[in-house]
Amino acid sequence: MSSIDKILSADLSSLPDGKYYRVGIVCSEWNIEITTAMCNGAIKILQKAGVDTKNIFVCNVPGAFELPLAAQKIAKHSEIDGVICIGCVIRGETTHYDYICNAAATGIMQVGLNFNKPIIFGVLTTENMQQAIDRAGGKYGNKGEEAAYSLLKMLA
Ligand code: INI
């Protein structure tokens, strides 16, 4: 069973119709193999839902800490319906991890509340690289796909 089947309980017809949506994706470059896999997963689900490829706007930021500002810049455009923020923070040996995770989570939520639009938290916060691999197309699915599904549900 693919990860999308797991998310949707094998009912692919339950994806909301995304034909008229315009979506931003902000993808962090830290742990780029992971975030690229998640970003591709998100795009795949948006396209499967009918979102026109020309209505998916992807931009990159250096790290998860920068996700809220970029999401805000995209969300302020009235024609954008929602934004997916994708990142991967892997715990190191300092509290740096906590600061980045907290800032990203709080900032992303704040942008959604400020603009009254869904801004999706597609950020992996893991103990190690293996846990990230497992969630970026591995044994626990692809959290980028789930982020896109969450956005579509919120828009619907
Ligand atoms: N950014 C991440 O997205 N993931 C990480 O694992 C990470 N680590 O480990 O430090 C990380 N740091 C960079 C941070 O997001 C900012 O880009 C940087 O602090 C500049 O503001």
GROMACS .gro file of N, CA and C and ligand atoms in nm:
model
  489
    1MET      N    1   0.086  -0.120   0.000
    1MET     CA    2   0.000   0.000   0.000
    1MET      C    3   0.089   0.125   0.000
    2SER      N    4   0.060   0.218  -0.088
    2SER     CA    5   0.142   0.340  -0.093
    2SER      C    6   0.103   0.432   0.022
    3SER      N    7   0.186   0.533   0.045
    3SER     CA    8   0.158   0.624   0.156
    3SER      C    9   0.028   0.698   0.136
    4ILE      N   10  -0.005   0.733   0.012
    4ILE     CA   11  -0.129   0.806  -0.011
    4ILE      C   12  -0.248   0.716   0.022
    5ASP      N   13  -0.239   0.588  -0.009
    5ASP     CA   14  -0.349   0.497   0.025
    5ASP      C   15  -0.369   0.492   0.176
    6LYS      N   16  -0.257   0.494   0.250
    6LYS     CA   17  -0.268   0.490   0.396
    6LYS      C   18  -0.338   0.614   0.449
    7ILE      N   19  -0.304   0.730   0.393
    7ILE     CA   20  -0.365   0.855   0.439
    7ILE      C   21  -0.515   0.852   0.413
    8LEU      N   22  -0.551   0.807   0.294
    8LEU     CA   23  -0.689   0.821   0.251
    8LEU      C   24  -0.770   0.694   0.271
    9SER      N   25  -0.718   0.600   0.345
    9SER     CA   26  -0.786   0.472   0.365
    9SER      C   27  -0.823   0.411   0.230
   10ALA      N   28  -0.735   0.421   0.135
   10ALA     CA   29  -0.749   0.362   0.001
   10ALA      C   30  -0.862   0.423  -0.080
   11ASP      N   31  -0.925   0.532  -0.033
   11ASP     CA   32  -1.031   0.596  -0.109
   11ASP      C   33  -0.978   0.723  -0.175
   12LEU      N   34  -0.915   0.705  -0.290
   12LEU     CA   35  -0.854   0.820  -0.357
   12LEU      C   36  -0.957   0.921  -0.405
   13SER      N   37  -1.082   0.878  -0.419
   13SER     CA   38  -1.185   0.971  -0.467
   13SER      C   39  -1.222   1.075  -0.362
   14SER      N   40  -1.174   1.057  -0.240
   14SER     CA   41  -1.212   1.151  -0.134
   14SER      C   42  -1.121   1.274  -0.130
   15LEU      N   43  -1.026   1.283  -0.223
   15LEU     CA   44  -0.944   1.405  -0.229
   15LEU      C   45  -1.034   1.521  -0.271
   16PRO      N   46  -1.033   1.632  -0.196
   16PRO     CA   47  -1.114   1.746  -0.237
   16PRO      C   48  -1.072   1.795  -0.375
   17ASP      N   49  -1.167   1.855  -0.446
   17ASP     CA   50  -1.137   1.907  -0.579
   17ASP      C   51  -1.053   2.035  -0.568
   18GLY      N   52  -0.933   2.031  -0.623
   18GLY     CA   53  -0.843   2.146  -0.611
   18GLY      C   54  -0.835   2.232  -0.736
   19LYS      N   55  -0.929   2.209  -0.829
   19LYS     CA   56  -0.920   2.271  -0.961
   19LYS      C   57  -0.900   2.423  -0.957
   20TYR      N   58  -0.965   2.490  -0.863
   20TYR     CA   59  -0.961   2.637  -0.864
   20TYR      C   60  -0.864   2.695  -0.762
   21TYR      N   61  -0.784   2.610  -0.697
   21TYR     CA   62  -0.696   2.660  -0.591
   21TYR      C   63  -0.561   2.707  -0.645
   22ARG      N   64  -0.509   2.808  -0.577
   22ARG     CA   65  -0.372   2.853  -0.603
   22ARG      C   66  -0.294   2.840  -0.473
   23VAL      N   67  -0.187   2.768  -0.480
   23VAL     CA   68  -0.119   2.723  -0.359
   23VAL      C   69   0.029   2.760  -0.362
   24GLY      N   70   0.078   2.807  -0.248
   24GLY     CA   71   0.221   2.830  -0.234
   24GLY      C   72   0.284   2.716  -0.155
   25ILE      N   73   0.406   2.682  -0.191
   25ILE     CA   74   0.484   2.585  -0.113
   25ILE      C   75   0.617   2.652  -0.080
   26VAL      N   76   0.650   2.656   0.049
   26VAL     CA   77   0.781   2.705   0.090
   26VAL      C   78   0.861   2.585   0.139
   27CYS      N   79   0.974   2.563   0.078
   27CYS     CA   80   1.053   2.443   0.107
   27CYS      C   81   1.190   2.483   0.163
   28SER      N   82   1.220   2.435   0.282
   28SER     CA   83   1.348   2.466   0.346
   28SER      C   84   1.460   2.380   0.288
   29GLU      N   85   1.579   2.439   0.276
   29GLU     CA   86   1.691   2.367   0.214
   29GLU      C   87   1.774   2.286   0.314
   30TRP      N   88   1.752   2.304   0.443
   30TRP     CA   89   1.822   2.219   0.539
   30TRP      C   90   1.772   2.076   0.523
   31ASN      N   91   1.863   1.978   0.524
   31ASN     CA   92   1.827   1.837   0.503
   31ASN      C   93   1.750   1.824   0.370
   32ILE      N   94   1.813   1.872   0.266
   32ILE     CA   95   1.742   1.896   0.139
   32ILE      C   96   1.691   1.768   0.073
   33GLU      N   97   1.760   1.654   0.096
   33GLU     CA   98   1.708   1.529   0.035
   33GLU      C   99   1.570   1.499   0.092
   34ILE      N  100   1.556   1.524   0.221
   34ILE     CA  101   1.427   1.498   0.289
   34ILE      C  102   1.322   1.598   0.242
   35THR      N  103   1.357   1.727   0.244
   35THR     CA  104   1.255   1.828   0.211
   35THR      C  105   1.216   1.822   0.064
   36THR      N  106   1.310   1.784  -0.023
   36THR     CA  107   1.275   1.770  -0.165
   36THR      C  108   1.175   1.656  -0.184
   37ALA      N  109   1.197   1.545  -0.115
   37ALA     CA  110   1.104   1.432  -0.125
   37ALA      C  111   0.965   1.473  -0.073
   38MET      N  112   0.964   1.551   0.033
   38MET     CA  113   0.835   1.596   0.089
   38MET      C  114   0.767   1.694  -0.006
   39CYS      N  115   0.846   1.784  -0.063
   39CYS     CA  116   0.790   1.883  -0.155
   39CYS      C  117   0.732   1.813  -0.278
   40ASN      N  118   0.804   1.716  -0.331
   40ASN     CA  119   0.754   1.642  -0.447
   40ASN      C  120   0.627   1.566  -0.411
   41GLY      N  121   0.622   1.513  -0.289
   41GLY     CA  122   0.501   1.444  -0.243
   41GLY      C  123   0.382   1.539  -0.235
   42ALA      N  124   0.407   1.659  -0.186
   42ALA     CA  125   0.299   1.759  -0.176
   42ALA      C  126   0.249   1.796  -0.315
   43ILE      N  127   0.341   1.819  -0.407
   43ILE     CA  128   0.302   1.857  -0.544
   43ILE      C  129   0.221   1.743  -0.608
   44LYS      N  130   0.264   1.620  -0.585
   44LYS     CA  131   0.194   1.505  -0.643
   44LYS      C  132   0.048   1.501  -0.598
   45ILE      N  133   0.026   1.525  -0.470
   45ILE     CA  134  -0.111   1.520  -0.418
   45ILE      C  135  -0.194   1.638  -0.468
   46LEU      N  136  -0.133   1.756  -0.475
   46LEU     CA  137  -0.207   1.872  -0.527
   46LEU      C  138  -0.249   1.846  -0.671
   47GLN      N  139  -0.157   1.793  -0.750
   47GLN     CA  140  -0.190   1.764  -0.891
   47GLN      C  141  -0.297   1.657  -0.900
   48LYS      N  142  -0.286   1.557  -0.815
   48LYS     CA  143  -0.388   1.449  -0.814
   48LYS      C  144  -0.526   1.505  -0.783
   49ALA      N  145  -0.528   1.611  -0.702
   49ALA     CA  146  -0.656   1.673  -0.664
   49ALA      C  147  -0.705   1.771  -0.771
   50GLY      N  148  -0.624   1.793  -0.874
   50GLY     CA  149  -0.669   1.879  -0.984
   50GLY      C  150  -0.613   2.019  -0.981
   51VAL      N  151  -0.523   2.048  -0.886
   51VAL     CA  152  -0.462   2.181  -0.885
   51VAL      C  153  -0.373   2.193  -1.010
   52ASP      N  154  -0.394   2.301  -1.083
   52ASP     CA  155  -0.316   2.323  -1.205
   52ASP      C  156  -0.170   2.349  -1.167
   53THR      N  157  -0.078   2.285  -1.238
   53THR     CA  158   0.064   2.302  -1.206
   53THR      C  159   0.106   2.449  -1.209
   54LYS      N  160   0.045   2.525  -1.297
   54LYS     CA  161   0.082   2.668  -1.303
   54LYS      C  162   0.029   2.746  -1.183
   55ASN      N  163  -0.055   2.684  -1.104
   55ASN     CA  164  -0.108   2.748  -0.983
   55ASN      C  165  -0.043   2.696  -0.855
   56ILE      N  166   0.072   2.630  -0.871
   56ILE     CA  167   0.151   2.585  -0.756
   56ILE      C  168   0.282   2.665  -0.759
   57PHE      N  169   0.302   2.748  -0.658
   57PHE     CA  170   0.416   2.839  -0.655
   57PHE      C  171   0.514   2.792  -0.548
   58VAL      N  172   0.630   2.747  -0.592
   58VAL     CA  173   0.728   2.690  -0.500
   58VAL      C  174   0.844   2.788  -0.479
   59CYS      N  175   0.881   2.809  -0.353
   59CYS     CA  176   1.003   2.886  -0.328
   59CYS      C  177   1.083   2.818  -0.217
   60ASN      N  178   1.210   2.849  -0.211
   60ASN     CA  179   1.300   2.788  -0.112
   60ASN      C  180   1.343   2.891  -0.009
   61VAL      N  181   1.369   2.841   0.112
   61VAL     CA  182   1.431   2.924   0.217
   61VAL      C  183   1.547   2.843   0.274
   62PRO      N  184   1.642   2.909   0.342
   62PRO     CA  185   1.759   2.835   0.392
   62PRO      C  186   1.724   2.728   0.495
   63GLY      N  187   1.643   2.765   0.595
   63GLY     CA  188   1.612   2.669   0.702
   63GLY      C  189   1.470   2.687   0.752
   64ALA      N  190   1.430   2.599   0.843
   64ALA     CA  191   1.292   2.602   0.894
   64ALA      C  192   1.260   2.733   0.965
   65PHE      N  193   1.362   2.794   1.024
   65PHE     CA  194   1.341   2.920   1.094
   65PHE      C  195   1.288   3.028   1.000
   66GLU      N  196   1.322   3.019   0.872
   66GLU     CA  197   1.283   3.121   0.773
   66GLU      C  198   1.146   3.092   0.710
   67LEU      N  199   1.085   2.979   0.743
   67LEU     CA  200   0.957   2.943   0.678
   67LEU      C  201   0.847   3.047   0.702
   68PRO      N  202   0.828   3.096   0.826
   68PRO     CA  203   0.713   3.187   0.848
   68PRO      C  204   0.720   3.315   0.766
   69LEU      N  205   0.837   3.374   0.753
   69LEU     CA  206   0.846   3.499   0.678
   69LEU      C  207   0.812   3.478   0.531
   70ALA      N  208   0.866   3.371   0.474
   70ALA     CA  209   0.835   3.343   0.333
   70ALA      C  210   0.687   3.310   0.315
   71ALA      N  211   0.632   3.233   0.409
   71ALA     CA  212   0.488   3.201   0.402
   71ALA      C  213   0.405   3.328   0.408
   72GLN      N  214   0.447   3.421   0.492
   72GLN     CA  215   0.375   3.548   0.506
   72GLN      C  216   0.378   3.627   0.375
   73LYS      N  217   0.495   3.631   0.312
   73LYS     CA  218   0.506   3.707   0.187
   73LYS      C  219   0.417   3.647   0.079
   74ILE      N  220   0.405   3.515   0.078
   74ILE     CA  221   0.319   3.451  -0.022
   74ILE      C  222   0.172   3.469   0.015
   75ALA      N  223   0.141   3.449   0.142
   75ALA     CA  224   0.001   3.452   0.187
   75ALA      C  225  -0.063   3.589   0.170
   76LYS      N  226   0.017   3.693   0.168
   76LYS     CA  227  -0.042   3.828   0.159
   76LYS      C  228  -0.101   3.855   0.021
   77HIS      N  229  -0.065   3.773  -0.078
   77HIS     CA  230  -0.125   3.790  -0.211
   77HIS      C  231  -0.267   3.734  -0.210
   78SER      N  232  -0.363   3.816  -0.248
   78SER     CA  233  -0.504   3.777  -0.235
   78SER      C  234  -0.538   3.655  -0.319
   79GLU      N  235  -0.467   3.635  -0.429
   79GLU     CA  236  -0.502   3.522  -0.515
   79GLU      C  237  -0.451   3.387  -0.461
   80ILE      N  238  -0.367   3.390  -0.357
   80ILE     CA  239  -0.317   3.265  -0.299
   80ILE      C  240  -0.415   3.214  -0.193
   81ASP      N  241  -0.455   3.088  -0.206
   81ASP     CA  242  -0.554   3.032  -0.114
   81ASP      C  243  -0.491   2.975   0.013
   82GLY      N  244  -0.371   2.926   0.003
   82GLY     CA  245  -0.306   2.867   0.120
   82GLY      C  246  -0.162   2.832   0.089
   83VAL      N  247  -0.088   2.803   0.194
   83VAL     CA  248   0.056   2.778   0.179
   83VAL      C  249   0.094   2.652   0.258
   84ILE      N  250   0.179   2.573   0.199
   84ILE     CA  251   0.236   2.457   0.268
   84ILE      C  252   0.381   2.489   0.301
   85CYS      N  253   0.416   2.478   0.427
   85CYS     CA  254   0.555   2.499   0.470
   85CYS      C  255   0.621   2.364   0.494
   86ILE      N  256   0.732   2.342   0.428
   86ILE     CA  257   0.800   2.213   0.439
   86ILE      C  258   0.941   2.232   0.493
   87GLY      N  259   0.973   2.154   0.596
   87GLY     CA  260   1.106   2.162   0.654
   87GLY      C  261   1.139   2.033   0.727
   88CYS      N  262   1.262   2.024   0.772
   88CYS     CA  263   1.305   1.907   0.848
   88CYS      C  264   1.411   1.953   0.948
   89VAL      N  265   1.376   1.941   1.076
   89VAL     CA  266   1.471   1.979   1.181
   89VAL      C  267   1.508   1.852   1.257
   90ILE      N  268   1.638   1.823   1.259
   90ILE     CA  269   1.687   1.702   1.326
   90ILE      C  270   1.759   1.744   1.453
   91ARG      N  271   1.722   1.680   1.562
   91ARG     CA  272   1.776   1.722   1.692
   91ARG      C  273   1.928   1.706   1.697
   92GLY      N  274   1.993   1.812   1.736
   92GLY     CA  275   2.137   1.805   1.757
   92GLY      C  276   2.165   1.788   1.905
   93GLU      N  277   2.275   1.844   1.952
   93GLU     CA  278   2.309   1.826   2.093
   93GLU      C  279   2.289   1.954   2.171
   94THR      N  280   2.222   2.052   2.111
   94THR     CA  281   2.197   2.177   2.181
   94THR      C  282   2.050   2.210   2.176
   95THR      N  283   2.012   2.314   2.247
   95THR     CA  284   1.873   2.358   2.247
   95THR      C  285   1.837   2.435   2.120
   96HIS      N  286   1.934   2.452   2.030
   96HIS     CA  287   1.909   2.515   1.900
   96HIS      C  288   1.784   2.453   1.836
   97TYR      N  289   1.777   2.321   1.842
   97TYR     CA  290   1.664   2.245   1.784
   97TYR      C  291   1.532   2.299   1.836
   98ASP      N  292   1.522   2.315   1.968
   98ASP     CA  293   1.395   2.360   2.027
   98ASP      C  294   1.360   2.501   1.981
   99TYR      N  295   1.461   2.587   1.974
   99TYR     CA  296   1.434   2.725   1.930
   99TYR      C  297   1.381   2.726   1.787
  100ILE      N  298   1.445   2.648   1.700
  100ILE     CA  299   1.402   2.647   1.559
  100ILE      C  300   1.262   2.588   1.546
  101CYS      N  301   1.239   2.475   1.613
  101CYS     CA  302   1.106   2.411   1.603
  101CYS      C  303   0.997   2.503   1.656
  102ASN      N  304   1.022   2.563   1.773
  102ASN     CA  305   0.921   2.650   1.833
  102ASN      C  306   0.895   2.772   1.747
  103ALA      N  307   1.002   2.831   1.695
  103ALA     CA  308   0.986   2.951   1.612
  103ALA      C  309   0.908   2.917   1.485
  104ALA      N  310   0.942   2.806   1.423
  104ALA     CA  311   0.874   2.767   1.299
  104ALA      C  312   0.726   2.740   1.327
  105ALA      N  313   0.698   2.663   1.430
  105ALA     CA  314   0.558   2.627   1.460
  105ALA      C  315   0.475   2.750   1.495
  106THR      N  316   0.529   2.833   1.584
  106THR     CA  317   0.454   2.951   1.627
  106THR      C  318   0.437   3.049   1.512
  107GLY      N  319   0.545   3.069   1.436
  107GLY     CA  320   0.539   3.163   1.324
  107GLY      C  321   0.441   3.118   1.217
  108ILE      N  322   0.442   2.991   1.185
  108ILE     CA  323   0.354   2.939   1.080
  108ILE      C  324   0.208   2.952   1.125
  109MET      N  325   0.181   2.919   1.249
  109MET     CA  326   0.043   2.934   1.299
  109MET      C  327   0.000   3.080   1.294
  110GLN      N  328   0.092   3.170   1.331
  110GLN     CA  329   0.060   3.313   1.335
  110GLN      C  330   0.026   3.366   1.196
  111VAL      N  331   0.098   3.321   1.096
  111VAL     CA  332   0.069   3.367   0.959
  111VAL      C  333  -0.073   3.324   0.919
  112GLY      N  334  -0.109   3.201   0.953
  112GLY     CA  335  -0.244   3.153   0.921
  112GLY      C  336  -0.351   3.237   0.988
  113LEU      N  337  -0.329   3.268   1.116
  113LEU     CA  338  -0.428   3.347   1.189
  113LEU      C  339  -0.432   3.491   1.135
  114ASN      N  340  -0.317   3.546   1.101
  114ASN     CA  341  -0.312   3.684   1.051
  114ASN      C  342  -0.385   3.698   0.917
  115PHE      N  343  -0.367   3.599   0.830
  115PHE     CA  344  -0.422   3.611   0.694
  115PHE      C  345  -0.551   3.533   0.675
  116ASN      N  346  -0.591   3.461   0.779
  116ASN     CA  347  -0.715   3.385   0.771
  116ASN      C  348  -0.712   3.285   0.655
  117LYS      N  349  -0.597   3.222   0.640
  117LYS     CA  350  -0.578   3.123   0.534
  117LYS      C  351  -0.507   3.003   0.596
  118PRO      N  352  -0.530   2.884   0.542
  118PRO     CA  353  -0.453   2.770   0.593
  118PRO      C  354  -0.306   2.778   0.555
  119ILE      N  355  -0.222   2.775   0.656
  119ILE     CA  356  -0.077   2.771   0.637
  119ILE      C  357  -0.034   2.642   0.707
  120ILE      N  358   0.007   2.546   0.629
  120ILE     CA  359   0.023   2.410   0.682
  120ILE      C  360   0.164   2.387   0.734
  121PHE      N  361   0.171   2.324   0.851
  121PHE     CA  362   0.298   2.293   0.917
  121PHE      C  363   0.347   2.156   0.869
  122GLY      N  364   0.421   2.157   0.761
  122GLY     CA  365   0.476   2.033   0.708
  122GLY      C  366   0.623   2.022   0.746
  123VAL      N  367   0.649   2.030   0.875
  123VAL     CA  368   0.787   2.030   0.923
  123VAL      C  369   0.813   1.905   1.005
  124LEU      N  370   0.907   1.825   0.962
  124LEU     CA  371   0.948   1.710   1.042
  124LEU      C  372   1.037   1.758   1.155
  125THR      N  373   1.013   1.710   1.275
  125THR     CA  374   1.099   1.741   1.390
  125THR      C  375   1.138   1.605   1.449
  126THR      N  376   1.257   1.560   1.414
  126THR     CA  377   1.294   1.423   1.448
  126THR      C  378   1.422   1.416   1.532
  127GLU      N  379   1.441   1.300   1.591
  127GLU     CA  380   1.560   1.277   1.673
  127GLU      C  381   1.683   1.250   1.586
  128ASN      N  382   1.661   1.189   1.470
  128ASN     CA  383   1.773   1.150   1.385
  128ASN      C  384   1.730   1.142   1.239
  129MET      N  385   1.829   1.123   1.153
  129MET     CA  386   1.803   1.120   1.008
  129MET      C  387   1.713   1.003   0.969
  130GLN      N  388   1.731   0.887   1.034
  130GLN     CA  389   1.649   0.771   0.996
  130GLN      C  390   1.500   0.799   1.016
  131GLN      N  391   1.467   0.865   1.126
  131GLN     CA  392   1.325   0.899   1.149
  131GLN      C  393   1.273   0.992   1.039
  132ALA      N  394   1.359   1.080   0.992
  132ALA     CA  395   1.318   1.170   0.883
  132ALA      C  396   1.298   1.091   0.753
  133ILE      N  397   1.392   1.002   0.722
  133ILE     CA  398   1.380   0.920   0.600
  133ILE      C  399   1.250   0.840   0.603
  134ASP      N  400   1.220   0.786   0.721
  134ASP     CA  401   1.098   0.704   0.735
  134ASP      C  402   0.971   0.783   0.706
  135ARG      N  403   0.977   0.916   0.719
  135ARG     CA  404   0.858   1.001   0.702
  135ARG      C  405   0.863   1.084   0.575
  136ALA      N  406   0.960   1.060   0.492
  136ALA     CA  407   0.972   1.136   0.367
  136ALA      C  408   0.968   1.039   0.249
  137GLY      N  409   0.874   0.947   0.256
  137GLY     CA  410   0.860   0.846   0.151
  137GLY      C  411   0.902   0.709   0.197
  138GLY      N  412   0.935   0.694   0.326
  138GLY     CA  413   0.976   0.566   0.382
  138GLY      C  414   0.860   0.493   0.448
  139LYS      N  415   0.894   0.417   0.552
  139LYS     CA  416   0.793   0.325   0.608
  139LYS      C  417   0.676   0.394   0.677
  140TYR      N  418   0.691   0.520   0.713
  140TYR     CA  419   0.577   0.593   0.772
  140TYR      C  420   0.515   0.691   0.674
  141GLY      N  421   0.537   0.667   0.546
  141GLY     CA  422   0.471   0.750   0.445
  141GLY      C  423   0.550   0.875   0.413
  142ASN      N  424   0.478   0.970   0.356
  142ASN     CA  425   0.542   1.096   0.315
  142ASN      C  426   0.461   1.210   0.375
  143LYS      N  427   0.521   1.278   0.472
  143LYS     CA  428   0.449   1.385   0.543
  143LYS      C  429   0.425   1.506   0.453
  144GLY      N  430   0.495   1.516   0.341
  144GLY     CA  431   0.466   1.621   0.244
  144GLY      C  432   0.331   1.594   0.177
  145GLU      N  433   0.303   1.468   0.147
  145GLU     CA  434   0.173   1.430   0.092
  145GLU      C  435   0.064   1.464   0.192
  146GLU      N  436   0.088   1.430   0.318
  146GLU     CA  437  -0.013   1.457   0.422
  146GLU      C  438  -0.036   1.606   0.439
  147ALA      N  439   0.071   1.685   0.424
  147ALA     CA  440   0.057   1.830   0.437
  147ALA      C  441  -0.033   1.884   0.325
  148ALA      N  442  -0.014   1.832   0.204
  148ALA     CA  443  -0.098   1.876   0.091
  148ALA      C  444  -0.243   1.835   0.114
  149TYR      N  445  -0.260   1.714   0.164
  149TYR     CA  446  -0.396   1.666   0.194
  149TYR      C  447  -0.462   1.755   0.299
  150SER      N  448  -0.386   1.793   0.401
  150SER     CA  449  -0.440   1.882   0.506
  150SER      C  450  -0.482   2.017   0.447
  151LEU      N  451  -0.399   2.068   0.358
  151LEU     CA  452  -0.433   2.198   0.296
  151LEU      C  453  -0.563   2.185   0.217
  152LEU      N  454  -0.573   2.080   0.137
  152LEU     CA  455  -0.694   2.062   0.054
  152LEU      C  456  -0.818   2.049   0.143
  153LYS      N  457  -0.805   1.976   0.252
  153LYS     CA  458  -0.920   1.960   0.345
  153LYS      C  459  -0.959   2.093   0.405
  154MET      N  460  -0.860   2.173   0.444
  154MET     CA  461  -0.890   2.303   0.503
  154MET      C  462  -0.955   2.396   0.400
  155LEU      N  463  -0.908   2.392   0.279
  155LEU     CA  464  -0.966   2.479   0.176
  155LEU      C  465  -1.107   2.438   0.141
  156ALA      N  466  -1.133   2.308   0.148
  156ALA     CA  467  -1.267   2.258   0.115
  156ALA      C  468  -1.364   2.287   0.228
  157INI     N1  469   1.730   2.437   1.000
  157INI     C1  470   1.653   2.332   0.962
  157INI     O1  471   1.556   2.351   0.886
  157INI     N2  472   1.680   2.206   1.010
  157INI     C2  473   1.783   2.183   1.096
  157INI     O2  474   1.801   2.065   1.132
  157INI     C3  475   1.865   2.292   1.138
  157INI     N3  476   1.974   2.271   1.230
  157INI     O3  477   2.001   2.156   1.267
  157INI     O4  478   2.039   2.365   1.272
  157INI     C4  479   1.836   2.422   1.085
  157INI     N4  480   1.909   2.528   1.118
  157INI     C5  481   1.905   2.653   1.043
  157INI     C6  482   1.791   2.747   1.085
  157INI     O5  483   1.665   2.699   1.043
  157INI     C7  484   1.810   2.886   1.022
  157INI     O6  485   1.816   2.873   0.883
  157INI     C8  486   1.939   2.956   1.072
  157INI     O7  487   1.941   2.960   1.213
  157INI     C9  488   1.943   3.101   1.018
  157INI     O8  489   1.833   3.178   1.067
   0.00000   0.00000   0.00000
